[in-house]
PDB file of C-alpha atoms in Angstrom:
ATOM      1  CA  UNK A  28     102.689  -0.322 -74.539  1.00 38.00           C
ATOM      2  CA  UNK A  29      99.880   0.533 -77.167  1.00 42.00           C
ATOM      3  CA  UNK A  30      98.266   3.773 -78.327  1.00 43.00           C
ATOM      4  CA  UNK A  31      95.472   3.299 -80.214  1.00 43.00           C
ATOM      5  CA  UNK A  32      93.590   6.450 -82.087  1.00 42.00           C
ATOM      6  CA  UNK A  33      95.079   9.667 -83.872  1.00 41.00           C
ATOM      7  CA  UNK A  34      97.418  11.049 -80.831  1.00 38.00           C
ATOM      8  CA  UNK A  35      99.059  13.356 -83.730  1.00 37.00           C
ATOM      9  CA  UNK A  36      98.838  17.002 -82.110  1.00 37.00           C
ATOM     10  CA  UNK A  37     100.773  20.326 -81.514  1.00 39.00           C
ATOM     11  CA  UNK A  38     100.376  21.480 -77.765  1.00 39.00           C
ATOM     12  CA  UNK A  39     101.160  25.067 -77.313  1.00 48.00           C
ATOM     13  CA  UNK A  40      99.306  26.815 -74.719  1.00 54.00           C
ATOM     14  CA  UNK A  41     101.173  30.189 -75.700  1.00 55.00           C
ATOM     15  CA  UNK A  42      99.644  29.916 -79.340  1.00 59.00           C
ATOM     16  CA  UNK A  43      96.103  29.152 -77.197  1.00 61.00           C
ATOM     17  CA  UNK A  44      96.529  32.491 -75.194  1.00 65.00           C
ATOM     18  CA  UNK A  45      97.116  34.873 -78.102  1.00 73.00           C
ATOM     19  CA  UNK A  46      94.549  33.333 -80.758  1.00 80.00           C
ATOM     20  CA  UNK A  47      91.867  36.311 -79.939  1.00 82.00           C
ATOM     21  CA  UNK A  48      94.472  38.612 -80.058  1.00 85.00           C
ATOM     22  CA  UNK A  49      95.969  37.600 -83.656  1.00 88.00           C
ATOM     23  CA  UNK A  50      92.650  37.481 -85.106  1.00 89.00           C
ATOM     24  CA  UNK A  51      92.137  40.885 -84.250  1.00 88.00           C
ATOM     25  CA  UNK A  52      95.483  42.196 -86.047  1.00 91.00           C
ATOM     26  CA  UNK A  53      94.338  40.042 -88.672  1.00 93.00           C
ATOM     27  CA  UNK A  54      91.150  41.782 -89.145  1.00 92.00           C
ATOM     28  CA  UNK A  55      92.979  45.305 -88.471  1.00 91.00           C
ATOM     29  CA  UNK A  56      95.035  44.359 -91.595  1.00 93.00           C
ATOM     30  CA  UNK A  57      92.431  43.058 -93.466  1.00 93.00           C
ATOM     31  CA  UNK A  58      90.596  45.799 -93.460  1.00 91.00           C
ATOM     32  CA  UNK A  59      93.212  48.180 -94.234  1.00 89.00           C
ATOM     33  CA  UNK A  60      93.870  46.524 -97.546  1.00 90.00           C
ATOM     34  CA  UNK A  61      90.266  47.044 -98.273  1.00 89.00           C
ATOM     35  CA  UNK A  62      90.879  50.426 -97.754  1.00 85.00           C
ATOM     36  CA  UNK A  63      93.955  50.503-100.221  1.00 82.00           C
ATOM     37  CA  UNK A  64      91.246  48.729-102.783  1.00 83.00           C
ATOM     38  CA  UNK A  65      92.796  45.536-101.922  1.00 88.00           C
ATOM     39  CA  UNK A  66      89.599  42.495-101.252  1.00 87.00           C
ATOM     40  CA  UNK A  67      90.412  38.850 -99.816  1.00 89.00           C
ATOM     41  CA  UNK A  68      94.228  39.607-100.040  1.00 92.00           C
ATOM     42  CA  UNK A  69      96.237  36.432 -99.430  1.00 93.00           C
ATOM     43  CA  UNK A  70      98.711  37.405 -97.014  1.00 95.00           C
ATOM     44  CA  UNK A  71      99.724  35.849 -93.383  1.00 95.00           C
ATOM     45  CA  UNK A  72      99.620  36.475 -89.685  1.00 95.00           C
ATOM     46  CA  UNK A  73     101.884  33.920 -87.944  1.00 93.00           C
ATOM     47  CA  UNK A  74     103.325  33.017 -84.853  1.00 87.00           C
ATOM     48  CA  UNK A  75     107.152  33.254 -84.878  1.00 88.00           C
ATOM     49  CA  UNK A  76     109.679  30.783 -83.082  1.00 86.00           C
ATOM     50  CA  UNK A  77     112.407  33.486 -83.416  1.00 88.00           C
ATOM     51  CA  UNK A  78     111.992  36.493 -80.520  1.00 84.00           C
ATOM     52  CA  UNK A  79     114.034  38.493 -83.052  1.00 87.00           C
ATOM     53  CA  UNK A  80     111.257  38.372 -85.426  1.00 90.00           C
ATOM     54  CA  UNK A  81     108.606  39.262 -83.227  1.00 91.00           C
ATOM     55  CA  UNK A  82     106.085  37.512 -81.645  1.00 90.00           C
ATOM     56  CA  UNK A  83     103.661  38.025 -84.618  1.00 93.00           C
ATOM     57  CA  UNK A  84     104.314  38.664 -88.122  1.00 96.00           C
ATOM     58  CA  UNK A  85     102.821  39.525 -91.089  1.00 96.00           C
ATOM     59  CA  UNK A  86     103.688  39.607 -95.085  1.00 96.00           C
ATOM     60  CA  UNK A  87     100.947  42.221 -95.767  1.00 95.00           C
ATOM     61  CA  UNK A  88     103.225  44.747 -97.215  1.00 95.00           C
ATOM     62  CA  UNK A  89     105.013  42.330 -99.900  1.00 95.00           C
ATOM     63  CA  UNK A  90     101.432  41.058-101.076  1.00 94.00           C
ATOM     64  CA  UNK A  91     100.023  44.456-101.253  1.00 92.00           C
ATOM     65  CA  UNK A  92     103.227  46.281-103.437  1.00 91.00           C
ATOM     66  CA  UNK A  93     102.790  44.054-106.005  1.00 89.00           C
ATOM     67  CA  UNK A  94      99.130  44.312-106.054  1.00 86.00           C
ATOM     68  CA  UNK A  95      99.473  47.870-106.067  1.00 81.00           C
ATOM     69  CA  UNK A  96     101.906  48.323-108.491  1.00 76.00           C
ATOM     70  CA  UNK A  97      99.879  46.520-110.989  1.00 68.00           C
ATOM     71  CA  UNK A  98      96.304  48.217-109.644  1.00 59.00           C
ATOM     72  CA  UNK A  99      97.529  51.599-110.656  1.00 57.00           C
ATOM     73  CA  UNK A 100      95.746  54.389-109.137  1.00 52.00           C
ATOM     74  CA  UNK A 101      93.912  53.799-105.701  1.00 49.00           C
ATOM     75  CA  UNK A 102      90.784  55.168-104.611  1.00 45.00           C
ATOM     76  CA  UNK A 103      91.298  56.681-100.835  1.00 40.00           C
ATOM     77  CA  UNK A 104      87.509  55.930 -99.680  1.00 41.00           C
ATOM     78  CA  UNK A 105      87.343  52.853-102.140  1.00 42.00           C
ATOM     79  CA  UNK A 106      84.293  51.770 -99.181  1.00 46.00           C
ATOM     80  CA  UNK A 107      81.320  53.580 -98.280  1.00 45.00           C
ATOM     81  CA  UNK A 108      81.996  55.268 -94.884  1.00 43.00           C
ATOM     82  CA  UNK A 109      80.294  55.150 -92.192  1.00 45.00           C
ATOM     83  CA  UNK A 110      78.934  58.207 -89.708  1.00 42.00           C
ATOM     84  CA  UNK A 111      81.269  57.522 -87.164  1.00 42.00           C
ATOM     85  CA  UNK A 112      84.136  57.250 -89.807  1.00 48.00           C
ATOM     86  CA  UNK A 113      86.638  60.682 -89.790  1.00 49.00           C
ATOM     87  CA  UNK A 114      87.642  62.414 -93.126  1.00 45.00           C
ATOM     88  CA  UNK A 115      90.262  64.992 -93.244  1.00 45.00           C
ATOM     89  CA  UNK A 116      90.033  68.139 -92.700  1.00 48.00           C
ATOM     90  CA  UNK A 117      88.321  69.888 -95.556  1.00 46.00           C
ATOM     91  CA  UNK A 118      86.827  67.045 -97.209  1.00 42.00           C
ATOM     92  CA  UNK A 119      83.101  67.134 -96.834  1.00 42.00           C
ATOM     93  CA  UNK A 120      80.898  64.062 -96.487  1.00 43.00           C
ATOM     94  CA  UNK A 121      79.141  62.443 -99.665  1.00 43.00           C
ATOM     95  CA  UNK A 122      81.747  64.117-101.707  1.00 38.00           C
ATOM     96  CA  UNK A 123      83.399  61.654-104.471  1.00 40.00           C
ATOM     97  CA  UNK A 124      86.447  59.034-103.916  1.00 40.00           C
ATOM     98  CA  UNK A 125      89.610  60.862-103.966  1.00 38.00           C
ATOM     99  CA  UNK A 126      92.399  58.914-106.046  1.00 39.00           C
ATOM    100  CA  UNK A 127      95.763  58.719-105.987  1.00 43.00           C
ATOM    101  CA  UNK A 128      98.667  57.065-107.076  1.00 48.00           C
ATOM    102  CA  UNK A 129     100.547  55.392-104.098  1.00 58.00           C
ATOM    103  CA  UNK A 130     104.250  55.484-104.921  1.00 73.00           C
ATOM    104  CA  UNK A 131     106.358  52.929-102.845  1.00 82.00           C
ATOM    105  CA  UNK A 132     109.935  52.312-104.176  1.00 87.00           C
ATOM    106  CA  UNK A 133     109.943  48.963-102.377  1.00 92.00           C
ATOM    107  CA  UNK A 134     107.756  46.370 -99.957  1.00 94.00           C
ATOM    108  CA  UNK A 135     110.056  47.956 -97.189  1.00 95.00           C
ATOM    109  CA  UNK A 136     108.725  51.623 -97.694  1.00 93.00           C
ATOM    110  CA  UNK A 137     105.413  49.716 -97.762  1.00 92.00           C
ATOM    111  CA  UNK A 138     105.618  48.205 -94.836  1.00 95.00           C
ATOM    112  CA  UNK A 139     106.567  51.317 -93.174  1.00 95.00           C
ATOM    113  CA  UNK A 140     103.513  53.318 -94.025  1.00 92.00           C
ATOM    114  CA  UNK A 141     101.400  50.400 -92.556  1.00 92.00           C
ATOM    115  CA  UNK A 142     103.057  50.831 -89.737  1.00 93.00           C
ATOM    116  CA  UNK A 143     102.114  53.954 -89.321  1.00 91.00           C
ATOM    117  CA  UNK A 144      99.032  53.583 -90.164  1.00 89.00           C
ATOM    118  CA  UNK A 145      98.606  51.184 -87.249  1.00 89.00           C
ATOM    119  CA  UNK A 146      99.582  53.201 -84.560  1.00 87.00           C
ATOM    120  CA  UNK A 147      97.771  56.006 -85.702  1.00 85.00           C
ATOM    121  CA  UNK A 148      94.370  55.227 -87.417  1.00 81.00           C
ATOM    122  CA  UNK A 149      93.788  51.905 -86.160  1.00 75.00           C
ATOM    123  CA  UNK A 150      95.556  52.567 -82.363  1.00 74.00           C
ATOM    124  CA  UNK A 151      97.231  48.831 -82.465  1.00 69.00           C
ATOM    125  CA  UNK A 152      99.593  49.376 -79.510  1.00 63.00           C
ATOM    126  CA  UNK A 153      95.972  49.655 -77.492  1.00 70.00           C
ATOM    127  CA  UNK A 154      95.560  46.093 -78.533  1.00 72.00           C
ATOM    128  CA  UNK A 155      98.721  45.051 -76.487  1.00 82.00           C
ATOM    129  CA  UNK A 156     101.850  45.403 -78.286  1.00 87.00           C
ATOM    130  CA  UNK A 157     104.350  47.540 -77.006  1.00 86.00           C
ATOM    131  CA  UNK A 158     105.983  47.588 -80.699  1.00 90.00           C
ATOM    132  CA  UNK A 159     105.412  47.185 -84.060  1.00 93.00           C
ATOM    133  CA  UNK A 160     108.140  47.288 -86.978  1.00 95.00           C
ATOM    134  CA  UNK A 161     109.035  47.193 -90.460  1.00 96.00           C
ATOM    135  CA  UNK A 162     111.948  45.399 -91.341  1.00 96.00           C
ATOM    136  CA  UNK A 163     113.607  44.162 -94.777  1.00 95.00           C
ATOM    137  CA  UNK A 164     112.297  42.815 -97.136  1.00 95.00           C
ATOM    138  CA  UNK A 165     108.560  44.212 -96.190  1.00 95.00           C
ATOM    139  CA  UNK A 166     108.163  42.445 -92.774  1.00 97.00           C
ATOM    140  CA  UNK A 167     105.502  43.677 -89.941  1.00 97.00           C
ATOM    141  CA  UNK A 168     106.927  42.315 -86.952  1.00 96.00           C
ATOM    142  CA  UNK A 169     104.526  43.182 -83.711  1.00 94.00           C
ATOM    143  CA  UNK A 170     106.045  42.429 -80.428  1.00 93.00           C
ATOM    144  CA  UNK A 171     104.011  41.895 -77.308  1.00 90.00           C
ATOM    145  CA  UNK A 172     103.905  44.090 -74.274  1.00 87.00           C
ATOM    146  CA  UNK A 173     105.414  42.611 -71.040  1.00 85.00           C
ATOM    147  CA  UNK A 174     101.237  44.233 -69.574  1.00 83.00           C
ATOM    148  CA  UNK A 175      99.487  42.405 -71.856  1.00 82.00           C
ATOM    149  CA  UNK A 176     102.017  38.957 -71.361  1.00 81.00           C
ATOM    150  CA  UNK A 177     101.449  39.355 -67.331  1.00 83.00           C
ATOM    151  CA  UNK A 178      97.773  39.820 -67.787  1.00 79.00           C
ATOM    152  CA  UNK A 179      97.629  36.039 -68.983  1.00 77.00           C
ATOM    153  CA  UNK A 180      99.282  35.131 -65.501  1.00 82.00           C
ATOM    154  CA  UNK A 181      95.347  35.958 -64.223  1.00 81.00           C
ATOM    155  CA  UNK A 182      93.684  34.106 -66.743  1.00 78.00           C
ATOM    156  CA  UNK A 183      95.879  30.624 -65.705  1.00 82.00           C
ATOM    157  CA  UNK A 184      95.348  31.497 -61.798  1.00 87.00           C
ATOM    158  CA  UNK A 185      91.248  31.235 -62.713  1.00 85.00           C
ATOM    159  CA  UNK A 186      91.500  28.683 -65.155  1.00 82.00           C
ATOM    160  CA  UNK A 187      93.308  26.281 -62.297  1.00 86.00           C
ATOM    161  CA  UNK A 188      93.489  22.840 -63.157  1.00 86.00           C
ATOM    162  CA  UNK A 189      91.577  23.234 -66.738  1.00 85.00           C
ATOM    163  CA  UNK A 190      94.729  25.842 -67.466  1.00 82.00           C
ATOM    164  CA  UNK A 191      95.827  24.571 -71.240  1.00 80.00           C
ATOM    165  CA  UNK A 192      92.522  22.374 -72.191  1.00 86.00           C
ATOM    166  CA  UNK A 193      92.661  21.403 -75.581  1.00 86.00           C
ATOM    167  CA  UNK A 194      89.688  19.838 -78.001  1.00 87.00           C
ATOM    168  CA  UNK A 195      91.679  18.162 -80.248  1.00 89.00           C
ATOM    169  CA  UNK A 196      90.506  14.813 -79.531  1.00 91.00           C
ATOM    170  CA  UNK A 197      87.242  16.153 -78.472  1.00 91.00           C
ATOM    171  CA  UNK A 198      84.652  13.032 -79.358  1.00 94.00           C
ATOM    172  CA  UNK A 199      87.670  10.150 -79.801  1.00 95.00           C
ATOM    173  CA  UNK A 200      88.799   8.201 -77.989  1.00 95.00           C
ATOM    174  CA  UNK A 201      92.700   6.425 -77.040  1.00 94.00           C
ATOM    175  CA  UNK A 202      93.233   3.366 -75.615  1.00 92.00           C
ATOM    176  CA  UNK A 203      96.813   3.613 -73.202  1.00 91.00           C
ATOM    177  CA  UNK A 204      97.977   0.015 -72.814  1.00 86.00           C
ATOM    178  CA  UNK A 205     100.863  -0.169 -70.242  1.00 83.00           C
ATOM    179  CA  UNK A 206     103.000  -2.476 -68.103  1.00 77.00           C
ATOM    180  CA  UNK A 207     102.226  -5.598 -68.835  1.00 71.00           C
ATOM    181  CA  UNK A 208     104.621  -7.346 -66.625  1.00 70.00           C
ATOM    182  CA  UNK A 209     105.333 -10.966 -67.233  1.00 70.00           C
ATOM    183  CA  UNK A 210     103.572 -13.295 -64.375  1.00 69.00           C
ATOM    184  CA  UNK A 211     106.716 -15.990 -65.261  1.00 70.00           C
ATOM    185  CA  UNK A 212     109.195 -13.985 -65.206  1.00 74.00           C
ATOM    186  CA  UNK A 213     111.019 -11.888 -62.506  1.00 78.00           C
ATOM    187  CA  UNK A 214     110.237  -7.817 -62.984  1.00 78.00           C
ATOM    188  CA  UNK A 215     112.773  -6.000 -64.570  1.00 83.00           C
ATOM    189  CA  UNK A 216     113.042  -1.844 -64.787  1.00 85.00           C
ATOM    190  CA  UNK A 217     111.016  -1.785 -68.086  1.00 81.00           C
ATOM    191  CA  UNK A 218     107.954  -2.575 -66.225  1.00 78.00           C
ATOM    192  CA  UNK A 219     108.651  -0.145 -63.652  1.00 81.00           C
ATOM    193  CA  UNK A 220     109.497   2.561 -65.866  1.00 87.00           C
ATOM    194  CA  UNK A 221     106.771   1.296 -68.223  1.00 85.00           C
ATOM    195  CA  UNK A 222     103.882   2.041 -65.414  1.00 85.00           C
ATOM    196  CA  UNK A 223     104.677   6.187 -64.506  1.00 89.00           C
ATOM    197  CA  UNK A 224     105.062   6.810 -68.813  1.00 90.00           C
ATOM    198  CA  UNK A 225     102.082   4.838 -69.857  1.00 90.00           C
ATOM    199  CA  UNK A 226     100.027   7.011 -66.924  1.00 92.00           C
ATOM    200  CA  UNK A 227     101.901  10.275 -68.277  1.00 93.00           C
ATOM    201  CA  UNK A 228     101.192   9.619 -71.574  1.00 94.00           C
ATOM    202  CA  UNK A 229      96.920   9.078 -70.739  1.00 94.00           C
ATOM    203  CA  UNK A 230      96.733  12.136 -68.484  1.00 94.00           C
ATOM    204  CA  UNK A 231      98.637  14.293 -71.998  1.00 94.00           C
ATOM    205  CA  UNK A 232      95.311  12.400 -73.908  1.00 95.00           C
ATOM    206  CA  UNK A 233      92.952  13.125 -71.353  1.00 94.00           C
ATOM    207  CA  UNK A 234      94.269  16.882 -71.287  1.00 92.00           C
ATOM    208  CA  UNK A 235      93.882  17.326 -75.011  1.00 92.00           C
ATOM    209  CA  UNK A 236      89.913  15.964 -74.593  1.00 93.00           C
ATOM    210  CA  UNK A 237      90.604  12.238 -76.174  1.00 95.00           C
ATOM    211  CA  UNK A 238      88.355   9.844 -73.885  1.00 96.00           C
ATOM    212  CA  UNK A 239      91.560   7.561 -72.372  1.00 96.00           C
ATOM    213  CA  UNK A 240      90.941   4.116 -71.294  1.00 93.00           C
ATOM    214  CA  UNK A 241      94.017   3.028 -69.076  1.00 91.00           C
ATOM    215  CA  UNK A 242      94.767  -0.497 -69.249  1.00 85.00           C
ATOM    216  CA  UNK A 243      97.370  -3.259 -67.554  1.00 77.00           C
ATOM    217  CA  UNK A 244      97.404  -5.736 -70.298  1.00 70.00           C
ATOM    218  CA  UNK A 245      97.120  -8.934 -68.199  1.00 66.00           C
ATOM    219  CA  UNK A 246      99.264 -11.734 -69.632  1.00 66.00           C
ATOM    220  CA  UNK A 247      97.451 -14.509 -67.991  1.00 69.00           C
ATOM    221  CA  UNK A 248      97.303 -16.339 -71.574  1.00 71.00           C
ATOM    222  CA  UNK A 249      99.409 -19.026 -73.350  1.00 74.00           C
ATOM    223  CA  UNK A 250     101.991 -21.999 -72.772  1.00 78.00           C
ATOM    224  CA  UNK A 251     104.161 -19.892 -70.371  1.00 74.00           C
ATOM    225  CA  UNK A 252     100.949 -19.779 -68.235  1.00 74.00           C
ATOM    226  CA  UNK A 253     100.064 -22.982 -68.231  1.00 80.00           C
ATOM    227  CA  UNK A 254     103.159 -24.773 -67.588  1.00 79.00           C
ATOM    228  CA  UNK A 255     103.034 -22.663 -64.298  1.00 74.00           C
ATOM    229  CA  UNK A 256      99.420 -23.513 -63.342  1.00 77.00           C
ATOM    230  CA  UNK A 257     100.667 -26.960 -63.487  1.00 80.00           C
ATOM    231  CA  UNK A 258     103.651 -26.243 -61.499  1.00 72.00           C
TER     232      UNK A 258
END
């Protein structure tokens, strides 16, 4: 059996369900860096393989205490704000940047007043986690809510048969050569087994968008053949 064409891909369908989701955290936190004076920080948003780590987490708080640390003071309305935008109580509108100095003994403490920032200002849990920690060394671990995880279960019933769709062959295309069974010889188990894991292996292709073309490679060519013509 041949595969011809890049067939290199990851297939998670869970990673597929929350993408919308993580780019919205990813904004949240993006944004609240800006507000801590912070533009186009480098930090991550990933997808963990440990439970015990959360289903998402982020290194937000590490990046940002040694920004801050060597930013100095921070401006508390570094960004114009908007009408719709709340200032504390007492602080009128138009009036200059208040600054501070943010004091943080460590990423962890960090971490911590993001957190609370999140559920408060920015109302994550609305977005569907059910909880959202700091842990050591500056760690933001958010953990999905079992509402938000069965609301998927919807999503798969109307998607049906087009349920985990990828495009990552979108516009190639795979040959799946399989089979092949020798017209001389008596068949043997490799050419049964080799018929249901070539046609398992298209239909993965085919799901991932590559354009499969299944073929039985036909060995009706050489000496082996002719002798038995002749026979």
């Amino acid at each position: 059996m041949q595969v011809h064409g890049n067939c290199s891909f990851e297939c998670d369908i869970m990673k597929k369900m929350i993408k919308d989701t993580k780019n919205k955290i990813y904004s949240i936190l993006t944004d609240l860096a800006m507000d801590l004076g912070q533009k186009d920080l480098p930090f991550k948003l990933e997808i963990q393989k440990e439970k015990s780590h959360g289903d998402l987490a982020s290194n937000i708080a590490l990046i940002l205490y040694k920004n801050l640390k060597m930013a100095g003071p921070v401006s508390l309305y570094p960004r114009p704000m908007s009408s719709v935008d709340k200032l504390p109580a007492g602080t009128r509108r138009g009036a200059p940047a208040l600054t501070t100095r943010l004091e943080f003994k460590s990423p962890l403490e960090l971490a911590e007043h993001i957190v609370k920032i999140l559920n408060t200002k920015y109302k994550t849990p609305d977005t569907g986690f059910d909880k959202i920690e700091a842990v050591a060394p500056g760690f933001i671990n958010f953990y999905f809510s079992k509402s938000f995880l069965t609301s998927q279960i919807e999503e798969i019933i109307n998607l049906g048969e087009n349920f985990g769709n990828l495009e990552i062959g979108k516009g190639k295309k795979a040959s799946v050569e399989f089979v092949s069974a020798n017209p001389t010889g008596p068949l043997h188990i490799g050419n049964a087994r080799g018929g249901p894991l070539g046609d398992t292996i298209a239909n993965v292709l085919a799901k991932a968008g590559y354009k499969v073309t299944r073929e039985y490679l036909h060995n009706d060519v050489g000496g082996q053949v002719e002798r038995l013509g002749e026979a």
